[in-house]
Structure formats: structure tokens, C-alpha cells
CSV table of C-alpha atoms in Angstrom, one decimal:
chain,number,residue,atom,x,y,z
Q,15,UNK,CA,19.1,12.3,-17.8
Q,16,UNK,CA,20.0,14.0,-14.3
Q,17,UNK,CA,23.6,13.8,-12.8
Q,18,UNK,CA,22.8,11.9,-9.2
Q,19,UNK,CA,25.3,12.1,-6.8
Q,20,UNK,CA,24.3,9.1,-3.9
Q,21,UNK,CA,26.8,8.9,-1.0
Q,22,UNK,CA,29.7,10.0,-3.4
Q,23,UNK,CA,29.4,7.9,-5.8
Q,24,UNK,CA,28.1,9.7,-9.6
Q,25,UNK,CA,25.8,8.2,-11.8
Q,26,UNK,CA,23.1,9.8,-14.2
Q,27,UNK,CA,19.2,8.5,-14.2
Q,28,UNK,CA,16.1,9.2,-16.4
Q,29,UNK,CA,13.6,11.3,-15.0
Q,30,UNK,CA,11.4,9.9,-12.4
Q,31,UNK,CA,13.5,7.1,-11.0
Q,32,UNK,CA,12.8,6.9,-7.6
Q,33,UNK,CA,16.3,7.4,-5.0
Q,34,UNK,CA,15.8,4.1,-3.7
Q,35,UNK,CA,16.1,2.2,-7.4
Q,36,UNK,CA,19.2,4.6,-7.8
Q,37,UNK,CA,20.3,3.1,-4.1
Q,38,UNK,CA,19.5,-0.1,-5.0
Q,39,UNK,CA,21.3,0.0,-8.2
Q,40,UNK,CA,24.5,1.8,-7.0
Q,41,UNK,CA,23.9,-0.9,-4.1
Q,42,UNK,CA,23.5,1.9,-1.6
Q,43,UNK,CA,21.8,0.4,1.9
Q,44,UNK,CA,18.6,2.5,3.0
Q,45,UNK,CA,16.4,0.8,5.4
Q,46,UNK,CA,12.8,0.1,4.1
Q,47,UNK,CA,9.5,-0.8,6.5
Q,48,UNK,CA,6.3,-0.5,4.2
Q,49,UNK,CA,8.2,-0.8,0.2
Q,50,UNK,CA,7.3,-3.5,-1.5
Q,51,UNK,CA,8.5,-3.7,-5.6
Q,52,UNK,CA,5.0,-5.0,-5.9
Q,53,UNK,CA,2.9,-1.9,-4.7
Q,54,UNK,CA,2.6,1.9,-5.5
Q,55,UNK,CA,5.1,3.3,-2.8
Q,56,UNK,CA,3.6,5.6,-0.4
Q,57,UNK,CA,6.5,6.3,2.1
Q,58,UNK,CA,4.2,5.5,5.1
Q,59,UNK,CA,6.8,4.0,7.6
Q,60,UNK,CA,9.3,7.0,7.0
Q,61,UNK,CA,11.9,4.5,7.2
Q,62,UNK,CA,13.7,5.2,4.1
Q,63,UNK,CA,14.0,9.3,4.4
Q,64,UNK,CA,17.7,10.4,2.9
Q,65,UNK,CA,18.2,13.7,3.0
Q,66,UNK,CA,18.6,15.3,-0.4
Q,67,UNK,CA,20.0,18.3,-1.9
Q,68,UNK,CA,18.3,19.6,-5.3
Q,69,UNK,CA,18.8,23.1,-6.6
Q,70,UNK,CA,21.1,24.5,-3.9
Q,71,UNK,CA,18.7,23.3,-1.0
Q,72,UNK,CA,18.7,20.4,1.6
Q,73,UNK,CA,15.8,18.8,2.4
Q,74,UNK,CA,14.6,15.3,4.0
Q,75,UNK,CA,12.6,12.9,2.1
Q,76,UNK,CA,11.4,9.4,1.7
Q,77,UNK,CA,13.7,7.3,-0.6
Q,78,UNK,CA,10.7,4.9,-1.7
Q,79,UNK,CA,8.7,7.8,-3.7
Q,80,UNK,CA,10.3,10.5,-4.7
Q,81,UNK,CA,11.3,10.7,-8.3
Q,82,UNK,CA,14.0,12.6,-9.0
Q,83,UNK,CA,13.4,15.9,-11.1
Q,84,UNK,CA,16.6,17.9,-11.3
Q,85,UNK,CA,20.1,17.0,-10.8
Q,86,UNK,CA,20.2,15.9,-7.2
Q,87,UNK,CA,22.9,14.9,-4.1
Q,88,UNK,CA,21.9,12.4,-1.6
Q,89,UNK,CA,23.3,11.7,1.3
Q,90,UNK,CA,22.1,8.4,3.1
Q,91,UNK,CA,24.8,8.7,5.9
Q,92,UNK,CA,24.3,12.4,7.4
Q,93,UNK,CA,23.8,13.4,10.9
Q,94,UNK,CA,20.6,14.8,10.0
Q,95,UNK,CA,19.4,11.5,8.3
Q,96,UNK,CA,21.1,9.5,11.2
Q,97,UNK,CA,19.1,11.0,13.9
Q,98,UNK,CA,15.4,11.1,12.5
Q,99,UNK,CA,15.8,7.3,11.3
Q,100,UNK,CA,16.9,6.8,15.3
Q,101,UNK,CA,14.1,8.8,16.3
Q,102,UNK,CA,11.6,6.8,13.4
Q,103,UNK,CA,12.8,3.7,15.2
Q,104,UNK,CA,12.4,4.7,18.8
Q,105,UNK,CA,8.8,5.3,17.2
Q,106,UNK,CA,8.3,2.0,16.3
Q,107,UNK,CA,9.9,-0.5,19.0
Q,108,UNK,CA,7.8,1.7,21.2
Q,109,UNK,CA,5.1,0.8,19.5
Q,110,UNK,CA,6.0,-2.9,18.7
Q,111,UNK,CA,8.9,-3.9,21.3
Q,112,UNK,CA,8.5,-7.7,20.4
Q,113,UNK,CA,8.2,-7.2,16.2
Q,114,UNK,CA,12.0,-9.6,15.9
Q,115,UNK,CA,12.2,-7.4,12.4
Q,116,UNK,CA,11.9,-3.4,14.5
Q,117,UNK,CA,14.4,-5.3,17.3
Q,118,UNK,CA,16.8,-6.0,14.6
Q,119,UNK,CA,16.9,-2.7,12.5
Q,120,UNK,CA,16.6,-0.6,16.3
Q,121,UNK,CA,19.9,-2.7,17.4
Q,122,UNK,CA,21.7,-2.5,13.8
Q,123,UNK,CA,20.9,1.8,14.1
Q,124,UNK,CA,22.0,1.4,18.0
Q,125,UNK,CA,18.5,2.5,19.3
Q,126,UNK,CA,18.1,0.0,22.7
Q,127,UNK,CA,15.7,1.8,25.2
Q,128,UNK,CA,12.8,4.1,23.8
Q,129,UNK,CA,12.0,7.3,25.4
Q,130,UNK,CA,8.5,6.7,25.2
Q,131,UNK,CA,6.6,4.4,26.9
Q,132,UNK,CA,3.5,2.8,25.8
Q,133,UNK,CA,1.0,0.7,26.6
Q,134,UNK,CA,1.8,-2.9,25.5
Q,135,UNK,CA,0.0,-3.9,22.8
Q,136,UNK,CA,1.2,-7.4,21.5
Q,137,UNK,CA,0.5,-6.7,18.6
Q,138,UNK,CA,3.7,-6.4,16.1
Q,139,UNK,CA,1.6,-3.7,13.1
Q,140,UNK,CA,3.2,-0.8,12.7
Q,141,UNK,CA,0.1,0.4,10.6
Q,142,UNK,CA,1.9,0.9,7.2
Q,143,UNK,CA,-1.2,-0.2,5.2
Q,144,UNK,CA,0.9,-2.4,2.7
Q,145,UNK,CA,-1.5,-5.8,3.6
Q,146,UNK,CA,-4.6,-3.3,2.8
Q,147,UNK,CA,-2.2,-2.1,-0.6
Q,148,UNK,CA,-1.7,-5.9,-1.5
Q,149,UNK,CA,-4.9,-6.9,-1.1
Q,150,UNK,CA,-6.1,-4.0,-3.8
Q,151,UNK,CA,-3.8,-3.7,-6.2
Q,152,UNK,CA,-2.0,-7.4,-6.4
Q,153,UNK,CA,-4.8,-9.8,-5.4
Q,154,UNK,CA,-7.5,-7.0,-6.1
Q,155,UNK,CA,-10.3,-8.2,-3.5
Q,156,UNK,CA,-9.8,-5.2,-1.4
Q,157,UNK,CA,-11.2,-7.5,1.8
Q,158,UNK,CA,-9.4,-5.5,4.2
Q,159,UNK,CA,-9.1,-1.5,5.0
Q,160,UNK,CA,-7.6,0.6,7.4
Q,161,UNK,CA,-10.2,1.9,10.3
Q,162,UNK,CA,-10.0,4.9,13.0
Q,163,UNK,CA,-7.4,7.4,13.2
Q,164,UNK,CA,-4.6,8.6,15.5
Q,165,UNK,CA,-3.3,6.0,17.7
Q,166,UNK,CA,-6.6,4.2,17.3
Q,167,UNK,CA,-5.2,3.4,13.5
Q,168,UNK,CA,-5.3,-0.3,12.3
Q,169,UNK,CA,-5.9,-2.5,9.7
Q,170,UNK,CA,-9.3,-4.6,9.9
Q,171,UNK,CA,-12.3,-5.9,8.2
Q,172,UNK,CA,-15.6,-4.0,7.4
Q,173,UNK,CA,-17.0,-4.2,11.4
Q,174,UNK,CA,-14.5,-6.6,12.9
Q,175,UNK,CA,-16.3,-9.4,11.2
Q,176,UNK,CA,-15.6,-12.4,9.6
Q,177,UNK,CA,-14.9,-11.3,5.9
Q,178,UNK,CA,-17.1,-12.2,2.6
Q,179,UNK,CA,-14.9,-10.7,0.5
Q,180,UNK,CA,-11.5,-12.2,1.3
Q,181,UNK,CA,-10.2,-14.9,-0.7
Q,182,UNK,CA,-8.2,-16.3,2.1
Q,183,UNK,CA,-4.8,-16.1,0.1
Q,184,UNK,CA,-2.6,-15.1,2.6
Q,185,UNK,CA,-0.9,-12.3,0.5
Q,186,UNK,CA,-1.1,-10.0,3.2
Q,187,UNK,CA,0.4,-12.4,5.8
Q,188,UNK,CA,3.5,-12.8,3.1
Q,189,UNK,CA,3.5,-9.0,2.7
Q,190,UNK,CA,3.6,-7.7,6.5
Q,191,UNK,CA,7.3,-6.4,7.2
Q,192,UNK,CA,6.3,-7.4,10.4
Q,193,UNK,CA,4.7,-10.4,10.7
Q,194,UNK,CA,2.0,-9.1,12.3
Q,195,UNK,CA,-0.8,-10.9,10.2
Q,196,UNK,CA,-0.8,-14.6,11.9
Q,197,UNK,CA,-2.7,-17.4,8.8
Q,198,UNK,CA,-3.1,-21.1,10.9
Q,199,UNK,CA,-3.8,-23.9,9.0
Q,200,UNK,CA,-4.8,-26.6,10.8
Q,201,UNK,CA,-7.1,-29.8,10.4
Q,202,UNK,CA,-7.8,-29.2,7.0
Q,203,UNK,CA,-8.8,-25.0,7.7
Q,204,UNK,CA,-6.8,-21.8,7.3
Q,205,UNK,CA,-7.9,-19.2,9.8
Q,206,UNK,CA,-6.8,-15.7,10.4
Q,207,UNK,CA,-6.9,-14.1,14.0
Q,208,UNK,CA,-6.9,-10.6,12.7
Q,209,UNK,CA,-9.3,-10.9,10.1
Q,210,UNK,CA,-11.5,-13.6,12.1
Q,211,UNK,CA,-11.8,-15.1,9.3
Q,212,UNK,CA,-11.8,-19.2,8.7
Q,213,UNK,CA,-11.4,-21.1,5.1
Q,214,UNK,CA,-11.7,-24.9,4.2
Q,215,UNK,CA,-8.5,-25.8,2.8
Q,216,UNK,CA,-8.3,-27.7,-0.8
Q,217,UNK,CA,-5.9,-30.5,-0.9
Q,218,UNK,CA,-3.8,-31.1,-4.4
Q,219,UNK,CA,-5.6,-34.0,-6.6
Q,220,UNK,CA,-2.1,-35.6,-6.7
Q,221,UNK,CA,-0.5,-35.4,-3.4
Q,222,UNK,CA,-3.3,-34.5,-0.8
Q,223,UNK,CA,-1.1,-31.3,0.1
Q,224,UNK,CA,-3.7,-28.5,1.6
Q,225,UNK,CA,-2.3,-25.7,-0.8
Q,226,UNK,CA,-5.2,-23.3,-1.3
Q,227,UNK,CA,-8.7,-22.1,0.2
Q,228,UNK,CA,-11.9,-22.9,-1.8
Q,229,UNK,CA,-13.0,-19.2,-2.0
Q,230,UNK,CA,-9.4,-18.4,-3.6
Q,231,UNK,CA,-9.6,-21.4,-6.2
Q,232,UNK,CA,-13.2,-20.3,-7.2
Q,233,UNK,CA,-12.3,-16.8,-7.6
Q,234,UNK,CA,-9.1,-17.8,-9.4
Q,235,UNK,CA,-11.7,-19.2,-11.8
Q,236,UNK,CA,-13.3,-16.0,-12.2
Q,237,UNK,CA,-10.5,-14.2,-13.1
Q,238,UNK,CA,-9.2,-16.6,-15.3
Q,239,UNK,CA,-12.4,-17.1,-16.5
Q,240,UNK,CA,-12.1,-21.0,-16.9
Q,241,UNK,CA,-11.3,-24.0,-14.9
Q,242,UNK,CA,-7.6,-24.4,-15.4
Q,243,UNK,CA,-5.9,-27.9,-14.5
Q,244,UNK,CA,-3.3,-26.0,-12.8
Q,245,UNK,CA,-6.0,-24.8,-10.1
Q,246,UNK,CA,-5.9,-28.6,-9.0
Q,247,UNK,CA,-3.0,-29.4,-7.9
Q,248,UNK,CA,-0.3,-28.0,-5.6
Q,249,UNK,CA,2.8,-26.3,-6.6
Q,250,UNK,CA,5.2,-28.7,-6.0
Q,251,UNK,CA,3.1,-31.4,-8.2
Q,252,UNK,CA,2.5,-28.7,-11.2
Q,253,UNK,CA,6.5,-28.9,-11.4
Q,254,UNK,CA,6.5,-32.7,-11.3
Q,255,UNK,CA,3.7,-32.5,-14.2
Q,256,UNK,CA,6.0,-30.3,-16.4
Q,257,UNK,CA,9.1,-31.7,-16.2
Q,258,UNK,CA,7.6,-35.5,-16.6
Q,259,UNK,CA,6.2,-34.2,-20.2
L,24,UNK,CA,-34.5,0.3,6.2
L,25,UNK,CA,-35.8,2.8,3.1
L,26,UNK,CA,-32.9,2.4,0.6
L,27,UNK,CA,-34.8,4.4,-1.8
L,28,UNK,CA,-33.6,7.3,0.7
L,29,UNK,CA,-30.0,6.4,0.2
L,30,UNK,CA,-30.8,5.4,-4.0
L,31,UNK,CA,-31.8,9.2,-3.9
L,32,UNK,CA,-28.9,10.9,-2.2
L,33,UNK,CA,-26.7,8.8,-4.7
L,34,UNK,CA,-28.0,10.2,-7.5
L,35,UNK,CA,-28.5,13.8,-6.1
L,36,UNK,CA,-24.4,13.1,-6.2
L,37,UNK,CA,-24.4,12.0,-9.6
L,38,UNK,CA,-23.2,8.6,-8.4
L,39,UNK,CA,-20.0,9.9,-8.3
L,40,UNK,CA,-17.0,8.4,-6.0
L,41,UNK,CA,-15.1,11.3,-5.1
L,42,UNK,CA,-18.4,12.6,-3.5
L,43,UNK,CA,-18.1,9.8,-0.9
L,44,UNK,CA,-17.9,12.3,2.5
L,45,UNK,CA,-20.7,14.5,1.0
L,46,UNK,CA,-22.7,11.2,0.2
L,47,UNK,CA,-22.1,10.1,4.3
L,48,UNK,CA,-23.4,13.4,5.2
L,49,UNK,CA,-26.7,13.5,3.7
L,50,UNK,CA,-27.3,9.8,4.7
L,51,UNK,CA,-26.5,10.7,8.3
L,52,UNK,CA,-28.8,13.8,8.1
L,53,UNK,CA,-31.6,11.4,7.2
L,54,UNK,CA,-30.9,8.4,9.3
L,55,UNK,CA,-28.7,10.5,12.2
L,56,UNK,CA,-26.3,7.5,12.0
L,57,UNK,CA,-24.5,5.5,9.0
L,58,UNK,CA,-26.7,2.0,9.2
L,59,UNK,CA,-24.7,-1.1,7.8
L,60,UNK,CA,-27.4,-1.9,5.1
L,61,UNK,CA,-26.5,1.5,4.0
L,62,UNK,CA,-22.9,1.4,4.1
L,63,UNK,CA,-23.5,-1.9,2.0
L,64,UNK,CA,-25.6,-0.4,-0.5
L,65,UNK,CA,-23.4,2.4,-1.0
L,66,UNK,CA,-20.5,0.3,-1.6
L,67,UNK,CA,-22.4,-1.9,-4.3
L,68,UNK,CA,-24.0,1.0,-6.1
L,69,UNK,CA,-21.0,3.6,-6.6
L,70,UNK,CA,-18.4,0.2,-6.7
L,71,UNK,CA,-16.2,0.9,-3.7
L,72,UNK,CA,-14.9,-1.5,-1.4
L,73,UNK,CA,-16.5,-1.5,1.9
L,74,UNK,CA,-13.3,-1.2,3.8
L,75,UNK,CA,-12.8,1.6,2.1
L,76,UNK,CA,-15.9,3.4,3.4
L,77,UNK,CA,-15.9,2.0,6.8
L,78,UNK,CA,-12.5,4.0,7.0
L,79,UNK,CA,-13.5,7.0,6.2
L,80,UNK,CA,-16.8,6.5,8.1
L,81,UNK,CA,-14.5,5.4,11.1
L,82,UNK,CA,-12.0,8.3,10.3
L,83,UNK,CA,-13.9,11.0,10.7
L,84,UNK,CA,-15.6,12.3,14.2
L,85,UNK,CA,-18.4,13.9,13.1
L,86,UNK,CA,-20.1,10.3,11.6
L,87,UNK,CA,-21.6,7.7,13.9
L,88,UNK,CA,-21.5,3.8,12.8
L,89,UNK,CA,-23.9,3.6,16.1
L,90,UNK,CA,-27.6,4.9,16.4
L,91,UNK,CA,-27.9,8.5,17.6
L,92,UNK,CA,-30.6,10.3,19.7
L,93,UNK,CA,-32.5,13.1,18.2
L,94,UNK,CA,-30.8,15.9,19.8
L,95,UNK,CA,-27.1,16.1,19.2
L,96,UNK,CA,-25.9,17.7,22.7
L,97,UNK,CA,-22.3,18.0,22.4
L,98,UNK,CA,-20.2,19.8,26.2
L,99,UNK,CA,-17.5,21.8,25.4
L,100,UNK,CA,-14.0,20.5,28.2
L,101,UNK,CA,-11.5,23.3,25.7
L,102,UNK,CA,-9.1,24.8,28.2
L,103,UNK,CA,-11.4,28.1,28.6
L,104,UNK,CA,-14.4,26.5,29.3
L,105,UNK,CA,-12.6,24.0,31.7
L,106,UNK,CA,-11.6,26.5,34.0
L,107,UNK,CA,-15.1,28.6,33.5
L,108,UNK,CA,-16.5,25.5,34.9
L,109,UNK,CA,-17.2,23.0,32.1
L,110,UNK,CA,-16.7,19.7,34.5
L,111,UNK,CA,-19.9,21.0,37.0
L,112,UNK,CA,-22.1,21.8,33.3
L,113,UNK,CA,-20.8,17.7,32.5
L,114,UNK,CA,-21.9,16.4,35.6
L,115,UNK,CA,-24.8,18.1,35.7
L,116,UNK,CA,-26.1,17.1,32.1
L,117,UNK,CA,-25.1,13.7,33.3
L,118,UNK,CA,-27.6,13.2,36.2
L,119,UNK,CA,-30.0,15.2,34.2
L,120,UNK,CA,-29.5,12.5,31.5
L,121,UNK,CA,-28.7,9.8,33.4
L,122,UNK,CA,-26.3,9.0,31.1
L,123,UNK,CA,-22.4,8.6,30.4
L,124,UNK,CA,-20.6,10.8,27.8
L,125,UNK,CA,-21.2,8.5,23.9
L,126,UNK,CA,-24.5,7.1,25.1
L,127,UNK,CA,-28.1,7.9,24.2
L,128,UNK,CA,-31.0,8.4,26.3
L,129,UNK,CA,-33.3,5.2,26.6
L,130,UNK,CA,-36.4,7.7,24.4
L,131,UNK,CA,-33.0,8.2,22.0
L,132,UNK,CA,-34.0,12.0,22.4
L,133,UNK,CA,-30.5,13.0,23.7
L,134,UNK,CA,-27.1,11.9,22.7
L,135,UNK,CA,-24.5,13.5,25.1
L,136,UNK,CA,-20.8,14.0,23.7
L,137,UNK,CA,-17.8,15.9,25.1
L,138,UNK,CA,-15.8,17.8,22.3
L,139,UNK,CA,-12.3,19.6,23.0
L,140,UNK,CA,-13.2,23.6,21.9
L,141,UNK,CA,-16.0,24.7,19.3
L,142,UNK,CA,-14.1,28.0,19.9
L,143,UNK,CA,-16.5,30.3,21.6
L,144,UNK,CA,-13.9,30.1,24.5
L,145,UNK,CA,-15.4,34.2,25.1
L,146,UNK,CA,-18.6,32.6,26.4
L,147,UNK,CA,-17.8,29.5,28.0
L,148,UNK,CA,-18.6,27.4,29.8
L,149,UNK,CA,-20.9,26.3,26.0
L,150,UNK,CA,-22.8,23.2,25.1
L,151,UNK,CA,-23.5,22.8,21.2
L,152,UNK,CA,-27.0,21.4,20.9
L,153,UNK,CA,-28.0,20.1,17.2
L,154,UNK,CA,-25.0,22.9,16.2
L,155,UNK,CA,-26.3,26.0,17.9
L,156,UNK,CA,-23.9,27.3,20.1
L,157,UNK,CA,-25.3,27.9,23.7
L,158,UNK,CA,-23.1,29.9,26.1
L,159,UNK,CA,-22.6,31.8,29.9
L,160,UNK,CA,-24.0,28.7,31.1
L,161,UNK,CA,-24.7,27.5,34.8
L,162,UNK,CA,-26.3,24.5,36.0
L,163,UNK,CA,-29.4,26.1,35.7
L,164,UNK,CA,-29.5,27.0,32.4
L,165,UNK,CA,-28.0,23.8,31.7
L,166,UNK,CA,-31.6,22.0,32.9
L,167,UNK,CA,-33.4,24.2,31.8
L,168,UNK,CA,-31.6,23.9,28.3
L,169,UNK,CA,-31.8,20.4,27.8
L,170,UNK,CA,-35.7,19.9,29.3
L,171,UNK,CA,-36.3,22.5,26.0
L,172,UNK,CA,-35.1,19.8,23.4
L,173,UNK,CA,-36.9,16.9,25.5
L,174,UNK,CA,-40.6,17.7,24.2
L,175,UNK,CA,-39.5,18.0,20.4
């Protein structure tokens, strides 16, 4: 156990908890972009960086993935801290200037005009990777992947082309801090704009409810390795099922 | 497309993932690009998404998703070879070319790139043909350079 001293208040962890569990625990508010409880942290958007004092030293690091080691003091709230999440956030709204979620954290941490100017993009990513993370490690298709580098940097499929692999889920839509993944379904089809990708849309045996792609049923199949009567109907009728037994 | 080529590379690696980059290489060296059908077959045979391996082919300068002419014939524009006169050696290899910085020659003998330094700045302005380094050079010499390459 390590004595952890968060904002002032004192509490002791085991070894490895990450600062933001200990924040979230001692209901301590650090910003977070690219965590998800879902996905390996990997303290891409540099949102959550506290600076930290371990073994007589002072440093800045990201909340999301650092497990704590040694008995530690964080401070959330310090000028340092204060002026680099500012400075992350000019980042971004340069970047994204119409993502609603970067407007809302850039007016909360009173950042309103950003020294930089860019080119316009419309396009709200702020290239955290979490939609490529999802699509590995939760759905585990792995349709998507990160391309180019530098400013070029963002997510795609394999050659800009339609996809074979995705499933059509929507996981990384759900995912995206910032909405930047648009899923359309529309006349019985689900398309993605940034994945050019189009599914046929199964409706629920009950209702008639669109609820999931073919592709993502059939692999659902796969991995559960039979054809399940719960892959037939929609959510809201699987409840209906249950509590009429 | 020979995939036996590729089949061989794969197991000169052992078909081992972590050799991805060196894998890319040697496919490069043999088809001077990274062909799709390749990229495919790679991904199948060492079980790695494709995303995956389009980023790194995508992340890295030195590979080429497109086709590439014979002769690699990459201009130095560093800061010492800019003011040496790197721009007139540019525009020269251009007309001499006919083509624009990325493309290939119509024969696909020449591919003409600009690159940042190569960091012979002491003998600038330099042009880095299939990774020799060639350097003090002058319009001339740029010609007479790049007719060289053009018969083999």
C-alpha cells in the first residue's frame, strides 16, 4: 500500500492503481479525451496530465496510465497543470473548432480564441486512436487502423476502401469522444462516411426494429459459435421475452 | 504477382511479427514498391490486421504503396544545399525528366523525390540516386548524371 496524497486529500492504494481510479475514487475531476474503462489506456490526448510529486521530484504525467509506484502527491489544480491543459486545449479546438465536446471543455478551462490557426478541416477527430483500440480489443475485428503521420495522422480503412472486415457495429461511432465517426441508417442500410462502408440492416423477428447489420449477426455466430435466439430479435423485445417467462 | 517471392522473405523472417518493417524492406527491394496482393498476403500469413500494416507501410517515408521507377533519384532542398543552389539542380532534373517531384517517368526508369538533408551539406548542392550520394553538382552534371542511370 502507498500513502497518495490527491489535491489534499490522503488516502493509501495498492500498487499499480492508476491516478485517475484514485481521482475517480476520491471523486477528484481530471478531464479525460481518449480513456475509455473499456480499453488499455494509452494517454494519447494528454488531457488528463496532473503533475505529480514522487520521491522528492515534480514531474507532469498522464492521469489515465500511470500506476503509482512509490508514495506519491498529486496535484490536479497547479499552475503548472493549469497552463499545459490550456495549452492541450488550444491544441485541439484548433484542430477541431466545431467538435460541441473540445468547445465545451475549452470554455469550462477559459480557453476562447486559439493562437494557432489552421486550416479548416470539418472534421471533429482529434486522432486519439480509441475507435481503432475498440475495434481490437472489445469487438476484435481490427477493420480500422491509423494511417500517415504528422499532421497527415487519421484513422481509416486499409486504402480508403469500403471495408471486408468490419462488422458494421458501430462501437467506434459509440466510442469517439468526439463524435467524429458519423453511422446513417436509413432505408433499411447503415452506412459509414468515414469508413465508406454500407451494411443491410436486420430487422427484430418480433417488432421489425432494424437493430443490427447482417455481417455483425453472422459473426456474432462465429464467436458464439451457435445460432443463439437472442441474435433474432432486438433489445427492447429480448426484455419483453424475459420478463413475460 | 509472384507470391512465392513474398512466401520466401516470410520465412527468411521466421514468420515472425515483430519483423514486420524488416519484412516491408525486403518486399520493397524486390518489387520497389509494397503491392496490395502483398500487403494482403502478408497480413493472412503472419495474422496481422491489414490496418495494421498499411500504418506502418503509410508511416514510414522510405516505403511506397505506389509503383516506383527503377532509379530512386531523390534532390536534396536542406538549408545548405538550398542556398548552394538546390532549386536550379530541381528544375533542371525536372525538364530533364519531364516530370513533377513523386512521379515516375512514363519508361518507370526514374522516380524523382525531394528530401529535406541527407547530411552531406559540405558538398551540396547533392542528389541521392539508388543511395549513392552525388555532390558539387551543377546543371551539367545534373544531365549528365541522370542520362547515366537512363541506359540501365
Amino acid at each position: 500500500m502507498y500513502k497518495v496524497k490527491i489535491d489534499g486529500i490522503e488516502t493509501e492504494v495498492n500498487p499499480g492503481t492508476t491516478i485517475l481510479s484514485v481521482a475517480n475514487q476520491e471523486f477528484v475531476e481530471i478531464p479525460t479525451l481518449c480513456y475509455n474503462e473499456n480499453v488499455e489506456p494509452r494517454g494519447a490526448c494528454r488531457m488528463c496530465t496532473v503533475e505529480v510529486e514522487v520521491w522528492g521530484r515534480k514531474r507532469l504525467v498522464t492521469a489515465c496510465n500511470y500506476p503509482i509506484q512509490a508514495d506519491i502527491v498529486i496535484d490536479t489544480q497547479s499552475e503548472r497543470v493549469k497552463k499545459l491543459r490550456r495549452l492541450i486545449l488550444e491544441v485541439l479546438l484548433a484542430r477541431t473548432p466545431d467538435s460541441p465536446r473540445i468547445k465545451e471543455l475549452a470554455e469550462k478551462y477559459g480557453v476562447k480564441q486559439p493562437r494557432f490557426n489552421l486550416e479548416k478541416t470539418h472534421d471533429n477527430c482529434i486522432v486519439c486512436g480509441l475507435c481503432v483500440q475498440a475495434c481490437k480489443d472489445i469487438v476484435g475485428v481490427s477493420a480500422i487502423g491509423l494511417s500517415e503521420r504528422g499532421i497527415f495522422r487519421k484513422p481509416i480503412t486499409p486504402y480508403e476502401e469500403s471495408s471486408h472486415t468490419c462488422i458494421g457495429c458501430g462501437s467506434c461511432v459509440y466510442i469517439c469522444p468526439t463524435d467524429a465517426i458519423s453511422m446513417v441508417d436509413k432505408d433499411g442500410k447503415r452506412y459509414f462516411e468515414r469508413w465508406k462502408t454500407e451494411f443491410k440492416l436486420v430487422g427484430c423477428e418480433s417488432c421489425g426494429t432494424h437493430f443490427a447489420t447482417d455481417v455483425q449477426i453472422e459473426y456474432f455466430k462465429k464467436v458464439m459459435g451457435k445460432d443463439d435466439p437472442s441474435l433474432h430479435f432486438c433489445p427492447n423485445c429480448l426484455v419483453l421475452k424475459e420478463t413475460k417467462k | 504477382m509472384d507470391l512465392t517471392k513474398v512466401d520466401k522473405i516470410l520465412t527468411n523472417h521466421k514468420n515472425d511479427k515483430a519483423m514486420l518493417v524488416a519484412i516491408l524492406q525486403d518486399v520493397q527491394d524486390e518489387f520497389r514498391y509494397l503491392p496490395k496482393e502483398v500487403l494482403n498476403h502478408i497480413s493472412k500469413s503472419l495474422n496481422i490486421p491489414l490496418p495494421e500494416i498499411y500504418d506502418v507501410s503509410t508511416f514510414y517515408k522510405a516505403f511506397s504503396l505506389k509503383p516506383r521507377g527503377k532509379h530512386i533519384c531523390s534532390i536534396c532542398m536542406g538549408t545548405a544545399c538550398h542556398v548552394r543552389g538546390a532549386p536550379v539542380i530541381l528544375e533542371t532534373a525536372k525538364t530533364h525528366l519531364k516530370i513533377e517531384p513523386g512521379q515516375n517517368t512514363p519508361n518507370m526508369q526514374y522516380t524523382l523525390n525531394t528530401v529535406n538533408c541527407v547530411g552531406a551539406c559540405a558538398v551540396g548542392p547533392v542528389i541521392q540516386v539508388d543511395g549513392s550520394l552525388y555532390g558539387n553538382l551543377t546543371s551539367m552534371k545534373t544531365i549528365q548524371l541522370l542520362k547515366k542511370f537512363e541506359k540501365d
